[in-house]
XYZ file of C-alpha atoms in Angstrom:
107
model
C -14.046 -8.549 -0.367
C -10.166 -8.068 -0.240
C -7.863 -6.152 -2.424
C -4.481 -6.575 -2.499
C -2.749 -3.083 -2.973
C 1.351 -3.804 -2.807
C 2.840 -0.437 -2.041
C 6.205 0.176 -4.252
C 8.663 2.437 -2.336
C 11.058 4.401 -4.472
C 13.369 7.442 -5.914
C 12.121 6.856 -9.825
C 8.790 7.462 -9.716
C 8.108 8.419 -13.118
C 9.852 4.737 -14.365
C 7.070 2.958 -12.340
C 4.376 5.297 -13.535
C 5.463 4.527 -16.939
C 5.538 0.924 -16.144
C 2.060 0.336 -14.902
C 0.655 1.803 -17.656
C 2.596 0.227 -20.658
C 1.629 -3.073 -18.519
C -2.153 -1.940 -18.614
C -2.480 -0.615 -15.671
C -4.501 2.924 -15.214
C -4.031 6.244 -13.226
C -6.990 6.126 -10.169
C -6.114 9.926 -10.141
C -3.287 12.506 -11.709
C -0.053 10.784 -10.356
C 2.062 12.735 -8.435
C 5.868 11.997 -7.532
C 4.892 11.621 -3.943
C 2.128 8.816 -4.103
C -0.072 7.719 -6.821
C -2.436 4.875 -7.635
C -2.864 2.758 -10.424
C -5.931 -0.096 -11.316
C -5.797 -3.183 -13.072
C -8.290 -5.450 -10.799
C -6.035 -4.911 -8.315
C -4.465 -1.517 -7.248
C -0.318 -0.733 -7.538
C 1.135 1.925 -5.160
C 3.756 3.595 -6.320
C 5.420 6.135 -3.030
C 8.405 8.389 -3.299
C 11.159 7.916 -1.292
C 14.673 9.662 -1.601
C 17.461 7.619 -3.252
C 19.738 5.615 -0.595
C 16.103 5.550 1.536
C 16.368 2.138 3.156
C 12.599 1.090 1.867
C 13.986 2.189 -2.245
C 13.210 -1.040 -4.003
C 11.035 -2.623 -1.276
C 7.442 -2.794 -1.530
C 4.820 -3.441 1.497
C 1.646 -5.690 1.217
C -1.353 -3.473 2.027
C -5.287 -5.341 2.033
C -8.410 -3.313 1.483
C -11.360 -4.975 3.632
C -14.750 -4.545 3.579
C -14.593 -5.132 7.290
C -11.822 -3.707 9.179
C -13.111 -4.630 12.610
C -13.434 -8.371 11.544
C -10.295 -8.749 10.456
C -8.943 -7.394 13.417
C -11.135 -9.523 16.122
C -9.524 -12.407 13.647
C -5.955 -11.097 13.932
C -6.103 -11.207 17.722
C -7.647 -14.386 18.054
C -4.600 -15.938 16.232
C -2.256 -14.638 18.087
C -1.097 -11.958 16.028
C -0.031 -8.221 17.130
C -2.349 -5.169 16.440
C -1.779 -1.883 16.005
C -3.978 0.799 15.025
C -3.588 3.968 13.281
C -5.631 6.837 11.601
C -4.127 8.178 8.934
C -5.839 12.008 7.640
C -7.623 11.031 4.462
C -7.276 7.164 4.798
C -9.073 6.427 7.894
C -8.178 3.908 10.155
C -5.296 1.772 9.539
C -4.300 -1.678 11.607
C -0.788 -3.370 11.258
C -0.785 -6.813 11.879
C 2.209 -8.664 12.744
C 2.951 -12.237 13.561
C 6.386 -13.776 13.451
C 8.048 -12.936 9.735
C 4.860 -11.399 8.621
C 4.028 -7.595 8.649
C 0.727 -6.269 6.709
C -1.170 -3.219 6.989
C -4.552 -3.821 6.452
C -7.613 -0.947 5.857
C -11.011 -0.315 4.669
């Protein structure tokens, strides 16, 4: 199984927490101003960045896999760059990159 979890970067927190939910999305946990969670069949990041922060108003593509090492023996055998990270309370984290296309991918 994959999720899709886009990961919103930005100084107004509160306006996308307040967003997600009038659009029926719910809290996974209490959201903080630094990095909350919200569910809807998929899952919406929402991270806190200081204003005139060069990601404000970007957002990344994040996947949840069931099986991180599959999708990376996959990655590879296309051709595409690998990079692996482990991030304290995440877990291992690759970032896969080929040509225009950057994605961070995790279990």
């Amino acid at each position: 199984m994959i999720t899709v979890q886009p990961i919103h970067y930005t100084s107004d927190p509160d306006a996308w927490h307040r967003f997600a939910e009038t659009i029926g999305f719910r809290a996974a946990f209490p959201p903080v101003a630094s990095w909350s969670e919200f569910d809807a069949g998929g899952i919406l990041a929402i991270h806190h960045v200081v204003a005139g922060d060069p990601l404000d108003g970007t957002t990344d593509i994040h996947l949840l896999v069931s099986d991180l090492d599959s999708v990376e023996g996959a990655a590879v055998t296309a051709g595409a760059r690998v990079d692996a990270t482990t991030l304290e309370n995440v877990g291992r984290i690759l970032t896969v990159t080929s040509g225009e296309l950057r994605v961070t991918v995790s279990s």
